[in-house]
Short mmCIF file of C-alpha atoms and ligand atoms in Angstrom, two decimals:
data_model
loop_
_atom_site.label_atom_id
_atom_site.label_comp_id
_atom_site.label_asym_id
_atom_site.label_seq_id
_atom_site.Cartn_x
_atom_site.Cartn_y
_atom_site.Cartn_z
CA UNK A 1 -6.87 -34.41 29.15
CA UNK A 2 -9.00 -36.46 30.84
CA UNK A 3 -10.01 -35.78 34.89
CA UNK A 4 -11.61 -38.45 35.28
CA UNK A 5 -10.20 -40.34 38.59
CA UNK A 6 -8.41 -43.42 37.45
CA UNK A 7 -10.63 -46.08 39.81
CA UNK A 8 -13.70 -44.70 37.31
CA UNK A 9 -12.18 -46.36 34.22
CA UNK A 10 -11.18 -49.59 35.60
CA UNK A 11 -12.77 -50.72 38.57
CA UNK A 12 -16.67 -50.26 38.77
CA UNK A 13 -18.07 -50.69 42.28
CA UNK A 14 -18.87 -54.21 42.95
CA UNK A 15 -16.23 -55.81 40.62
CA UNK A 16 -13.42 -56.15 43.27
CA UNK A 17 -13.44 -59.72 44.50
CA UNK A 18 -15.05 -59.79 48.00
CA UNK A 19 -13.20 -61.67 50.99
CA UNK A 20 -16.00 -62.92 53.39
CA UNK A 21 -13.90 -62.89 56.41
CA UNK A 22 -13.83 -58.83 56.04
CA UNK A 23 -17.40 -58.25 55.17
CA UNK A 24 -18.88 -55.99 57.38
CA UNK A 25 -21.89 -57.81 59.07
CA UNK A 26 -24.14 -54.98 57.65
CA UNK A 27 -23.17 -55.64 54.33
CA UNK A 28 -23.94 -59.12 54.39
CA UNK A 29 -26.53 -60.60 51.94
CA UNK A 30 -29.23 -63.06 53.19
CA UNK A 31 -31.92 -64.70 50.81
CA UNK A 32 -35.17 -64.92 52.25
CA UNK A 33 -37.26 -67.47 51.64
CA UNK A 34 -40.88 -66.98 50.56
CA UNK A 35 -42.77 -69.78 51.94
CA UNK A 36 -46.08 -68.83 50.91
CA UNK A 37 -48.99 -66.64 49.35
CA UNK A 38 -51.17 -67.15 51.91
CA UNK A 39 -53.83 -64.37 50.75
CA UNK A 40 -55.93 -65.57 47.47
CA UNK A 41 -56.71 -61.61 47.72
CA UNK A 42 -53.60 -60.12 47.56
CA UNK A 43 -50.63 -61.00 45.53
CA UNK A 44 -48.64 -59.05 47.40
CA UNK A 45 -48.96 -60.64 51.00
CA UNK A 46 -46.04 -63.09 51.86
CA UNK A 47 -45.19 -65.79 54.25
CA UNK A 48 -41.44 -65.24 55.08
CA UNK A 49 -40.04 -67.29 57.71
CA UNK A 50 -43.14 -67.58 59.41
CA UNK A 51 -44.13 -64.45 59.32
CA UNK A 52 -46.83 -62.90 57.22
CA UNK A 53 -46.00 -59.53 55.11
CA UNK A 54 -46.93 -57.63 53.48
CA UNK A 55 -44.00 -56.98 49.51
CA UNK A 56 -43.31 -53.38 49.30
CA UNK A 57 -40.31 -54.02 47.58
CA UNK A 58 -40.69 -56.07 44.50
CA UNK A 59 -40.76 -55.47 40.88
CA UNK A 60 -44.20 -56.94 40.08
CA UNK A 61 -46.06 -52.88 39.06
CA UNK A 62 -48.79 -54.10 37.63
CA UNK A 63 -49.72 -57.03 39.92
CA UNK A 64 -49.39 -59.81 37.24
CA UNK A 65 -47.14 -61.81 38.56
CA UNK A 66 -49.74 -64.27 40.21
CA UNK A 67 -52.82 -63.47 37.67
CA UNK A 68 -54.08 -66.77 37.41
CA UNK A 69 -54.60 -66.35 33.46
CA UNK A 70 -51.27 -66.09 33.34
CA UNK A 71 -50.89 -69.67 35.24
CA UNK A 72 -53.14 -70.83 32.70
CA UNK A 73 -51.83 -69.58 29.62
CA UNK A 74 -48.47 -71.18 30.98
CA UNK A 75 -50.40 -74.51 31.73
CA UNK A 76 -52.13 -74.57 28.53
CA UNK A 77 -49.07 -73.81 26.46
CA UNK A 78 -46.82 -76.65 28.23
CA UNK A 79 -49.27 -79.29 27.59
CA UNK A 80 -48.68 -78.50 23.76
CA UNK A 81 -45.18 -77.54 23.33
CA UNK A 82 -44.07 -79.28 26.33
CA UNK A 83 -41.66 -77.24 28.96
CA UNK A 84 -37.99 -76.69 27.97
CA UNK A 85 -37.42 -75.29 24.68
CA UNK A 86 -34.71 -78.27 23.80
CA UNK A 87 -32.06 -76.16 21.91
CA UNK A 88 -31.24 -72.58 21.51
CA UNK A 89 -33.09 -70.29 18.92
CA UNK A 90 -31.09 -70.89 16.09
CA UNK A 91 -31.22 -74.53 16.33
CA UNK A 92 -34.50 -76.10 17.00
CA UNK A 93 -35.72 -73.72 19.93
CA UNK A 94 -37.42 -71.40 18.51
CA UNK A 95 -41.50 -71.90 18.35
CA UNK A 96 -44.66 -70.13 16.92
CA UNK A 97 -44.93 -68.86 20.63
CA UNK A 98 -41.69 -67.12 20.92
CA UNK A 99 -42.69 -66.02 17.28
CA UNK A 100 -45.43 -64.30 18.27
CA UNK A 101 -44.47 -62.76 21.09
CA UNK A 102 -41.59 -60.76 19.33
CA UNK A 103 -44.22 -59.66 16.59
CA UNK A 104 -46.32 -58.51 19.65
CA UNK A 105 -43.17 -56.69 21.76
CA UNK A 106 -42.19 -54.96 18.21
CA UNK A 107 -45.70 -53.32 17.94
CA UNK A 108 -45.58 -52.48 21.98
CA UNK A 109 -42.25 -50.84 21.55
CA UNK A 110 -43.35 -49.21 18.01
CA UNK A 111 -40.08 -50.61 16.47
CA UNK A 112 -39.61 -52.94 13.11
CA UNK A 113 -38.28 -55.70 15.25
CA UNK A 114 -38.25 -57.04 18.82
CA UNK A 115 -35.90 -60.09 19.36
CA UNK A 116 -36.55 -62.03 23.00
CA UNK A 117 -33.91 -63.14 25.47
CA UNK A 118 -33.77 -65.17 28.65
CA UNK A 119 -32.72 -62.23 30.84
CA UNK A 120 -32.52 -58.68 31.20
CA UNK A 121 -28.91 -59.38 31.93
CA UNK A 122 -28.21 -61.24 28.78
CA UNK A 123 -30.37 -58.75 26.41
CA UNK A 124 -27.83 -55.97 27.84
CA UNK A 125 -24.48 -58.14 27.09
CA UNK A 126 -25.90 -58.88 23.53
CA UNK A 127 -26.55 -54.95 22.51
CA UNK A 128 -23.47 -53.41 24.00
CA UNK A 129 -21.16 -56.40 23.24
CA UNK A 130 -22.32 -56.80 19.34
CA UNK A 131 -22.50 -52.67 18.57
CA UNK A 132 -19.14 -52.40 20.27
CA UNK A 133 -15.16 -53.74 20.86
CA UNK A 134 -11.97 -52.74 21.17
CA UNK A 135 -11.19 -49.21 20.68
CA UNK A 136 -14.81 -48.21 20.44
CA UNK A 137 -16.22 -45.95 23.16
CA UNK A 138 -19.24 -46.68 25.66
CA UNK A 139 -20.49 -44.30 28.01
CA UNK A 140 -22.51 -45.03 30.62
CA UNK A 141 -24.20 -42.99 33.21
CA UNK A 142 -23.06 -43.25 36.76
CA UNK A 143 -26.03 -45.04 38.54
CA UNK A 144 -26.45 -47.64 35.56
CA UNK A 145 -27.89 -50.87 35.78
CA UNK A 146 -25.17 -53.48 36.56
CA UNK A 147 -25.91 -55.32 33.92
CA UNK A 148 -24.84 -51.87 31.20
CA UNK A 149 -21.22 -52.01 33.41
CA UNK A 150 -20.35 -55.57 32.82
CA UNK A 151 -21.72 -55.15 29.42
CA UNK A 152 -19.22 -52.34 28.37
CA UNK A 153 -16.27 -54.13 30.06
CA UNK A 154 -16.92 -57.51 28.16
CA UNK A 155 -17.29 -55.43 24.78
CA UNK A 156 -13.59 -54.38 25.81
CA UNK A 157 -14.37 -50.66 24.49
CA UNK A 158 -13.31 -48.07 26.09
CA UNK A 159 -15.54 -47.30 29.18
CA UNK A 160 -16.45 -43.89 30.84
CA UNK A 161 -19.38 -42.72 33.26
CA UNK A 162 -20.67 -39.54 33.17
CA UNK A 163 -22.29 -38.06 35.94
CA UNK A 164 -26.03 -38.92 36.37
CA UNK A 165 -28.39 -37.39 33.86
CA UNK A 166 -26.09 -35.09 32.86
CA UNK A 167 -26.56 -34.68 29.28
CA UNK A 168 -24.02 -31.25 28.82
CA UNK A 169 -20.85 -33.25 30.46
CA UNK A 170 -21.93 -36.22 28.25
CA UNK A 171 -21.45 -34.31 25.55
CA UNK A 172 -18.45 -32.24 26.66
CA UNK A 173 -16.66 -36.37 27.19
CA UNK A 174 -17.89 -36.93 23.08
CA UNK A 175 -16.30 -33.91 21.98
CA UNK A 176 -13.18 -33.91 24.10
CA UNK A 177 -12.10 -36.38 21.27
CA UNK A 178 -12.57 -33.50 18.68
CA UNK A 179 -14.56 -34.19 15.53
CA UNK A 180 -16.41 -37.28 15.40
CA UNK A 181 -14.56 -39.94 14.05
CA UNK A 182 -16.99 -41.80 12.81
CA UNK A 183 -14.71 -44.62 12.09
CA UNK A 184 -14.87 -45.95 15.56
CA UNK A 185 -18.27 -46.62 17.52
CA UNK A 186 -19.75 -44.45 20.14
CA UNK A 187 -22.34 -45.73 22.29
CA UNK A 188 -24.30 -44.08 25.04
CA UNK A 189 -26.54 -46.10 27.22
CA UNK A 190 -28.60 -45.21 29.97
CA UNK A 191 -31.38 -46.62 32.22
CA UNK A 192 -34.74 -45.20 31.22
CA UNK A 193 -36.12 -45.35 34.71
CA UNK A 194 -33.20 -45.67 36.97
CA UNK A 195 -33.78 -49.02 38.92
CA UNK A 196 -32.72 -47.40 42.38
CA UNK A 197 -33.70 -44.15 41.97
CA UNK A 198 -36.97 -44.30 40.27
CA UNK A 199 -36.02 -41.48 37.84
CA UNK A 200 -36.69 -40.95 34.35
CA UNK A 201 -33.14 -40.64 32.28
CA UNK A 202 -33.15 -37.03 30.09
CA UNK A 203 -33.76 -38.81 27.06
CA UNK A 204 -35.02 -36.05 24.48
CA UNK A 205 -31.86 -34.34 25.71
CA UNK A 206 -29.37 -37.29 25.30
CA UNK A 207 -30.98 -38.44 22.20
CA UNK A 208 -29.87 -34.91 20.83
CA UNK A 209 -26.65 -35.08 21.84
CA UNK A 210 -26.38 -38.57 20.83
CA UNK A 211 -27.42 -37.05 17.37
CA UNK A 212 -25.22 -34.23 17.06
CA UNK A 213 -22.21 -36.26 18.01
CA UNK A 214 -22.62 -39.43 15.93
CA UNK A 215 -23.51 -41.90 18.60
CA UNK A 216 -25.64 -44.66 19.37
CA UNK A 217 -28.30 -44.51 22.04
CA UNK A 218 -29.10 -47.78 24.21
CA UNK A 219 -31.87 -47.08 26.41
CA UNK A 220 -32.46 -49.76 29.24
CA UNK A 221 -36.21 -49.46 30.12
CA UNK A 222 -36.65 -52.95 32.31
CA UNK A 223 -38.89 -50.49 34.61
CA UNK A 224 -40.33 -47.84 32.40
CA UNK A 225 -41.96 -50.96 29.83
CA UNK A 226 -45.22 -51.17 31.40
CA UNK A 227 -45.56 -48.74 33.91
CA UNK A 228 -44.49 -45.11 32.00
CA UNK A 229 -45.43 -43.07 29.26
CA UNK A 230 -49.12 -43.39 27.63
CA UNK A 231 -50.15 -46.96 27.30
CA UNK A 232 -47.16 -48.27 29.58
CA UNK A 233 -45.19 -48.28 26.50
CA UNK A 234 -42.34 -47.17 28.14
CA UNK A 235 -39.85 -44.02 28.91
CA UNK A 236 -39.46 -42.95 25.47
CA UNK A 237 -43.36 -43.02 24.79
CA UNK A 238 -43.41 -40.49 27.83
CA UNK A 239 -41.23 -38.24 26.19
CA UNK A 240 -42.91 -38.69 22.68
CA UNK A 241 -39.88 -40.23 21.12
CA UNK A 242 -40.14 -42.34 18.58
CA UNK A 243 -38.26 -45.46 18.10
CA UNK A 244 -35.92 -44.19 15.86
CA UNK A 245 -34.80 -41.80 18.24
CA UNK A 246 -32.52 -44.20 19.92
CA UNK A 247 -30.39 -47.64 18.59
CA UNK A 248 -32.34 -50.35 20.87
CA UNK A 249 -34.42 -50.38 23.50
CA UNK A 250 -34.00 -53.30 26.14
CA UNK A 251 -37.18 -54.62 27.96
CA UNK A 252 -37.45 -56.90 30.62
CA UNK A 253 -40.01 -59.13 31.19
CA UNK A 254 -40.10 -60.35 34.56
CA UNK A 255 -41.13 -56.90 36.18
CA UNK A 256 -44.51 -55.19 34.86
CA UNK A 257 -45.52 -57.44 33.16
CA UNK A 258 -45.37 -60.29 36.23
CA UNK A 259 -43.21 -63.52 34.34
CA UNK A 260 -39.59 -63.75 33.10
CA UNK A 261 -37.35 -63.13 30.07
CA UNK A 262 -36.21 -59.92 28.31
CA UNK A 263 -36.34 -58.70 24.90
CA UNK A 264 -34.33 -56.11 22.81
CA UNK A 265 -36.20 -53.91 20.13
CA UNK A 266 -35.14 -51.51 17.02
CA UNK A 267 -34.64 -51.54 13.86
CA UNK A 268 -34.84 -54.63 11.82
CA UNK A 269 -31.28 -54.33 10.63
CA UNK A 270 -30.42 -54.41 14.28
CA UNK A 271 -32.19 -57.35 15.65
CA UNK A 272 -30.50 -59.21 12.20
CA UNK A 273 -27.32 -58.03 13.57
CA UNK A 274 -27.84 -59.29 17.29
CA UNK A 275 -29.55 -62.78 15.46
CA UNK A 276 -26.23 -63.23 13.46
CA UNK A 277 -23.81 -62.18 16.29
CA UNK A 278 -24.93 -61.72 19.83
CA UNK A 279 -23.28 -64.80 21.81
CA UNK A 280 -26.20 -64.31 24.61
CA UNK A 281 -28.62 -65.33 21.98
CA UNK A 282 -26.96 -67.69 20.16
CA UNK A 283 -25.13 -69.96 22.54
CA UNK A 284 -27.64 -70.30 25.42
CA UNK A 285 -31.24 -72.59 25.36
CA UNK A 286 -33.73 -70.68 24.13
CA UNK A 287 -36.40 -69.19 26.60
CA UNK A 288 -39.39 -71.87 28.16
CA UNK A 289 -42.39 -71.21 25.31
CA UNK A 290 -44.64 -71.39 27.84
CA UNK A 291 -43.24 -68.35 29.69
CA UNK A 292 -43.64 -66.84 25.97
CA UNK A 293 -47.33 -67.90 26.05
CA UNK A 294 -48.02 -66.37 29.62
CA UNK A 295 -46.34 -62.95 28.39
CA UNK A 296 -48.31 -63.08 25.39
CA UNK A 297 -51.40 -63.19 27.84
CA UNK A 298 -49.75 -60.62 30.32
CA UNK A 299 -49.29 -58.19 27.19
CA UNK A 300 -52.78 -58.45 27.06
CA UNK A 301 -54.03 -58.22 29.93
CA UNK A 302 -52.00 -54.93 30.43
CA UNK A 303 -53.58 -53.72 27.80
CA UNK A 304 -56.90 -54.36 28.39
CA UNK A 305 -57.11 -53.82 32.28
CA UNK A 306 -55.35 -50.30 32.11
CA UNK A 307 -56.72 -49.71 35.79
CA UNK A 308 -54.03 -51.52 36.91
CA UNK A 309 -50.92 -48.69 35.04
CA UNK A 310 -53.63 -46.06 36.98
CA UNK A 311 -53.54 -47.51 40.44
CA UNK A 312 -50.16 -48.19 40.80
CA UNK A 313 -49.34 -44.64 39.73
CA UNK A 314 -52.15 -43.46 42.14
CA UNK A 315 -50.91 -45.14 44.84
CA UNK A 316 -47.14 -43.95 44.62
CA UNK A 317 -49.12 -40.13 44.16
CA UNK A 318 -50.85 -41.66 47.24
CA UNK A 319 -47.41 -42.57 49.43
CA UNK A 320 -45.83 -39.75 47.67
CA UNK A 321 -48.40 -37.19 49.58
CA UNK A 322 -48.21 -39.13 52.85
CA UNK A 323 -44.71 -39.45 53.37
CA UNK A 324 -44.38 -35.60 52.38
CA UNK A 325 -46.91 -34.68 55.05
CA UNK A 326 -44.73 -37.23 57.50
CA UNK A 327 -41.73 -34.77 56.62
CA UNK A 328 -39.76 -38.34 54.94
CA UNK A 329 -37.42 -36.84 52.80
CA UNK A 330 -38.12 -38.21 48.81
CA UNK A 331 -36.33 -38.11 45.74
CA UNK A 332 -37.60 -36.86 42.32
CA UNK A 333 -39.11 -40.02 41.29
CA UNK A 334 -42.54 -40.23 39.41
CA UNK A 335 -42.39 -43.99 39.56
CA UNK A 336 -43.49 -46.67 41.27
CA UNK A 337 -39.57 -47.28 42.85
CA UNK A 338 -39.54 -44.55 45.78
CA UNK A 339 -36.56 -44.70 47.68
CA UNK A 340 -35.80 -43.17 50.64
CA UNK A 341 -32.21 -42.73 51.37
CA UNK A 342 -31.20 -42.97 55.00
CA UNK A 343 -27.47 -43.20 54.57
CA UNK A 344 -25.07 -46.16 56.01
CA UNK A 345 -26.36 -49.51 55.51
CA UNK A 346 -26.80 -49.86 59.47
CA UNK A 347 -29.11 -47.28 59.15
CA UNK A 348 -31.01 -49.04 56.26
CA UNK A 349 -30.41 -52.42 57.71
CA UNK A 350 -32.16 -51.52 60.86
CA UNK A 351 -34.84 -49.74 59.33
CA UNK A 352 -35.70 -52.81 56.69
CA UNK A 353 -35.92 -54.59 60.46
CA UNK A 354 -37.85 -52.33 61.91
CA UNK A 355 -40.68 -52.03 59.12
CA UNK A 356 -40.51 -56.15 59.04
CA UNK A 357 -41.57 -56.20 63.06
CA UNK A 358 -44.68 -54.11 62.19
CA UNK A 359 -45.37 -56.86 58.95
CA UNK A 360 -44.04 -54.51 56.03
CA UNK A 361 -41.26 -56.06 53.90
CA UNK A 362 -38.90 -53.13 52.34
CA UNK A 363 -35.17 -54.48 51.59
CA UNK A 364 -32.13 -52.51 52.73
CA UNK A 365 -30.26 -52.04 49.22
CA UNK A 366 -26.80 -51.10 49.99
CA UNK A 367 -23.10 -50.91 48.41
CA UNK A 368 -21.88 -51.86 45.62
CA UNK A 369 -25.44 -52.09 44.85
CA UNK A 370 -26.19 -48.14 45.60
CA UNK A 371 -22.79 -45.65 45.32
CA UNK A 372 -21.95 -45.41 49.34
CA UNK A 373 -22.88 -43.45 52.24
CA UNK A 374 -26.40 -43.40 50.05
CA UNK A 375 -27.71 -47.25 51.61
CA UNK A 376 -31.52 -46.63 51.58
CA UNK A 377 -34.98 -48.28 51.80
CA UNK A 378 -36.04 -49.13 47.67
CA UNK A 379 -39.72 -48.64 48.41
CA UNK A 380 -41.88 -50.07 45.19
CA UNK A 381 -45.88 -50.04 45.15
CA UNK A 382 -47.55 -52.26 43.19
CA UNK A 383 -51.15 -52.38 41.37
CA UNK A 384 -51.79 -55.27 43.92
CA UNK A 385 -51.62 -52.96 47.33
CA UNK A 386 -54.34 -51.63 48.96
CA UNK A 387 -54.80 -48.18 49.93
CA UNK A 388 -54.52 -49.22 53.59
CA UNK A 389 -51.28 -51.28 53.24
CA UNK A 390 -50.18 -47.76 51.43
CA UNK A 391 -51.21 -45.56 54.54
CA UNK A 392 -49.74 -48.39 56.83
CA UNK A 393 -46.16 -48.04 55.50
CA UNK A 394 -46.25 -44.33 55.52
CA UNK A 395 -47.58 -44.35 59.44
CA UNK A 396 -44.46 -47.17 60.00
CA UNK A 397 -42.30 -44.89 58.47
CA UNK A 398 -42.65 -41.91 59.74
CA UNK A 399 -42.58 -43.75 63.16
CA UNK A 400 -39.05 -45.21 62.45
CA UNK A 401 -37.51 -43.38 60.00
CA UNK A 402 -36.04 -39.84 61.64
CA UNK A 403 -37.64 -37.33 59.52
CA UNK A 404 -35.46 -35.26 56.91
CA UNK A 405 -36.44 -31.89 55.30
CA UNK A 406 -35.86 -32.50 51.70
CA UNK A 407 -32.91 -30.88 50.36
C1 LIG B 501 -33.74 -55.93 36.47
C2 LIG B 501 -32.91 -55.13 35.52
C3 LIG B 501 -32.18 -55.73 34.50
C4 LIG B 501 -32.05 -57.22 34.41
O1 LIG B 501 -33.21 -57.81 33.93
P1 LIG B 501 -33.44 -59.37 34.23
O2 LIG B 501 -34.46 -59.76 33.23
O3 LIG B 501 -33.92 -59.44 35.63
O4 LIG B 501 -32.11 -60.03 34.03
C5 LIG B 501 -31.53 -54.95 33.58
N1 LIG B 501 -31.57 -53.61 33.68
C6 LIG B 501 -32.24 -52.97 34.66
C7 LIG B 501 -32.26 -51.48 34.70
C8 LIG B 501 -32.92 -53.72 35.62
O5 LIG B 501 -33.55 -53.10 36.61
#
C-alpha cells in the first residue's frame, strides 16, 4: 500500500487559498518596479526605486534580453505584420513568422516538430493535460516547476511526487501497480534544470526507467534550452540523449534566449496531437509575430555569438570558486541558478536587504515557492555581468551571509 502522506496527493504547497490578514510579514510579496536601464553598457544594471543595481537574479543567461537586434527584429517585423496576432493559431493567427520559428526550434531541439505557445505555463498545461485524464497516472518530482503541479491536477490523473531525482523510488511507485497496464497512461515529468536548485534532473536514468516501465517522459527544460549541453541545446543534449528518448520537451522562451513565449517539441505525431487537442493552444490569441521575429533573431544570435553560453558558465565557475573560498555553503548546481540556502525566509528576507544596501539585487524566494525551512537567496549570473560585479557579490556575501561548511 501506498506510504505516501495523504497532504502529498491532494494538496501541493501553494494551492491552499491564502488569507492576507495571517500572512506572516516575511512572507509577503512586493513587486518592484524597474524604472530604468540606466547603463547602455550593461543590461544587467537597474534603476529600482531610485536606486541603481546591479540583477543577479533574473533569468536573462545569455544577456539577450536587451540586444538591440533583437529590438530591431521586433520593430522591423511589427511594421509588416502589425502587433497583435488578431486570432488564435487555428483561426487566422498563425503567420510565416511563427512558421518559421517552429521549423527553427524543431532543428534546435533535434525533434520532427516544435509547436510554439504563449507561455511556459501554458506549453506545460497543454502536454500533461492532452497525454493524460482521469485514471491515468502522472508523477512528478518533488521540487517541480509549478506549472508541472497544476498541470497534473487539471489533467485530473492521478498525481504522485517522488522524491527529488530519485530515479529507483520512481520506479519502485511504477511497479507498485504490478505489471504495466498499458491500458492506462503513465507519465513522468521532471524539470531538466531544476528552476530553484540549478540541478540537472537524472535523465539517462529516468528515461530508462521510463522505458522499462511503459511510460512517458516530459522533460521541462525552460532553463537548460540555451544555457546546457553542447550548443545550448539543452539538458538532454548534455546527457547525449536523443529526442526520442523522452515524449516532449518544453522550452521557454523568455529566459536564454532574452524575449517571451514557450514552445513544446517531439515527435510529429505529438505536436498533431497537442494542434488537434491542447485547449492552451487552441482557445487563447496566438503569440505577437513580432516576438516570433525577435526569437528567430535571438536563435541566431545564440548561435553565432557562442561566447556568450562560455561566459556565463565561466562566471558561475567564477562565483562558484569565490564563494567556496568565502566558506558560503553551495549546492550541486553546474548552472547559472546558484542558490544559497539560508533557511527561514527572515533570514533570506534580510539578506536580499542587505545585498540591496551595498547595490546587488538577489530576491529572497521563499514558501510555497521553495519546500520550507529551505527560504534562500536564488543567485543567477548572466552573460551580461562583469567579472567585477561577480567578485563584488561574493565579497557582499561572505560579509553578510554567516558562513556554512557544506554538508
Ligand atoms: C519559468 C518556468 C516555466 C514557465 O515559463 P513561462 O514561459 O515563464 O511561463 C515553466 N517551467 C519552468 C521550470 C520554469 O522555470
Amino acid at each position: 500500500m501506498s506510504a505516501t502522506p495523504r497532504s502529498e496527493r491532494a494538496s501541493p504547497q501553494g494551492l491552499e487559498p491564502q488569507a492576507l490578514d495571517v500572512l506572516a510579514p516575511a512572507m509577503r510579496r512586493r513587486r518592484r518596479t524597474v524604472q530604468a536601464f540606466p547603463s547602455p553598457d550593461s543590461a544587467a544594471h537597474v534603476l529600482v526605486e531610485g536606486r541603481q543595481l546591479v540583477n543577479f537574479c533574473g533569468n536573462d543567461y545569455l544577456g539577450l534580453a536587451r540586444d538591440p537586434r533583437l529590438a530591431a527584429a521586433l520593430r522591423e517585423a511589427s511594421t509588416l505584420c502589425g502587433v497583435g496576432a488578431g486570432a488564435s493559431h487555428l483561426i487566422t493567427g498563425h503567420g510565416s513568422e511563427h512558421a518559421r520559428l517552429e521549423e527553427e526550434l524543431a532543428a534546435f531541439a533535434g525533434c520532427e516538430r516544435a509547436l510554439l505557445f504563449s507561455t511556459g505555463y501554458m506549453a506545460n498545461l497543454a502536454v500533461i493535460t492532452t497525454l493524460a485524464g482521469p485514471g491515468d497516472r502522472v508523477l512528478l518530482d518533488r521540487l517541480s516547476h509549478a506549472s508541472l503541479i497544476d498541470a497534473a491536477l487539471l489533467s485530473r490523473a492521478r498525481l504522485r511526487r517522488y522524491p527529488h531525482a530519485d530515479a529507483a523510488v520512481l520506479e519502485r511507485l511504477l511497479e507498485a501497480r504490478g505489471t504495466p497496464t498499458r491500458a492506462r497512461t503513465r507519465l513522468i515529468a521532471t524539470d531538466g534544470v531544476f528552476s530553484m536548485d540549478g540541478d540537472l534532473a537524472p535523465l539517462p536514468q529516468l528515461a530508462a526507467v521510463a522505458q522499462a516501465q511503459h511510460a512517458g517522459l516530459i522533460v521541462d527544460d525552460a532553463h537548460g534550452f540555451g544555457v546546457v549541453g553542447p550548443g545550448g541545446r539543452g539538458t538532454l543534449a548534455h546527457f547525449g540523449l536523443a529526442a526520442p528518448a523522452v515524449t516532449a520537451v518544453v522550452g521557454t522562451l523568455g529566459k536564454a534566449f532574452g524575449t517571451f513565449g514557450a514552445f513544446v517539441a517531439g515527435s510529429a505525431e505529438l505536436i498533431e496531437r497537442l494542434i488537434q487537442g491542447a485547449r492552451t493552444y487552441i482557445y487563447t490569441t496566438a503569440l505577437p509575430q513580432p516576438l516570433a521575429a525577435a526569437t528567430r533573431a535571438a536563435l541566431a544570435i545564440a548561435a553565432r555569438e557562442s561566447w556568450r553560453r562560455e561566459r556565463v558558465l565561466a562566471l558561475t565557475a567564477r562565483f562558484r570558486q569565490g564563494a567556496r573560498a568565502a566558506g558560503l555553503a553551495l549546492g550541486a548546481s553546474p548552472t547559472p541558478i546558484q542558490p544559497l540556502i539560508l533557511g527561514s525566509a527572515e533570514a533570506a528576507l534580510a539578506a536580499s536587504r542587505a545585498l540591496e544596501e551595498a547595490g546587488l539585487w538577489v530576491a529572497a524566494i521563499r514558501p510555497p515557492t521553495v519546500p520550507p525551512g529551505s527560504s534562500r537567496l536564488r543567485v543567477t549570473l548572466s552573460a551580461a555581468h562583469s567579472e567585477a560585479e561577480v567578485d563584488r557579490l561574493v565579497a557582499t556575501l561572505a560579509r553578510i551571509v554567516p558562513a556554512t561548511v557544506p554538508p
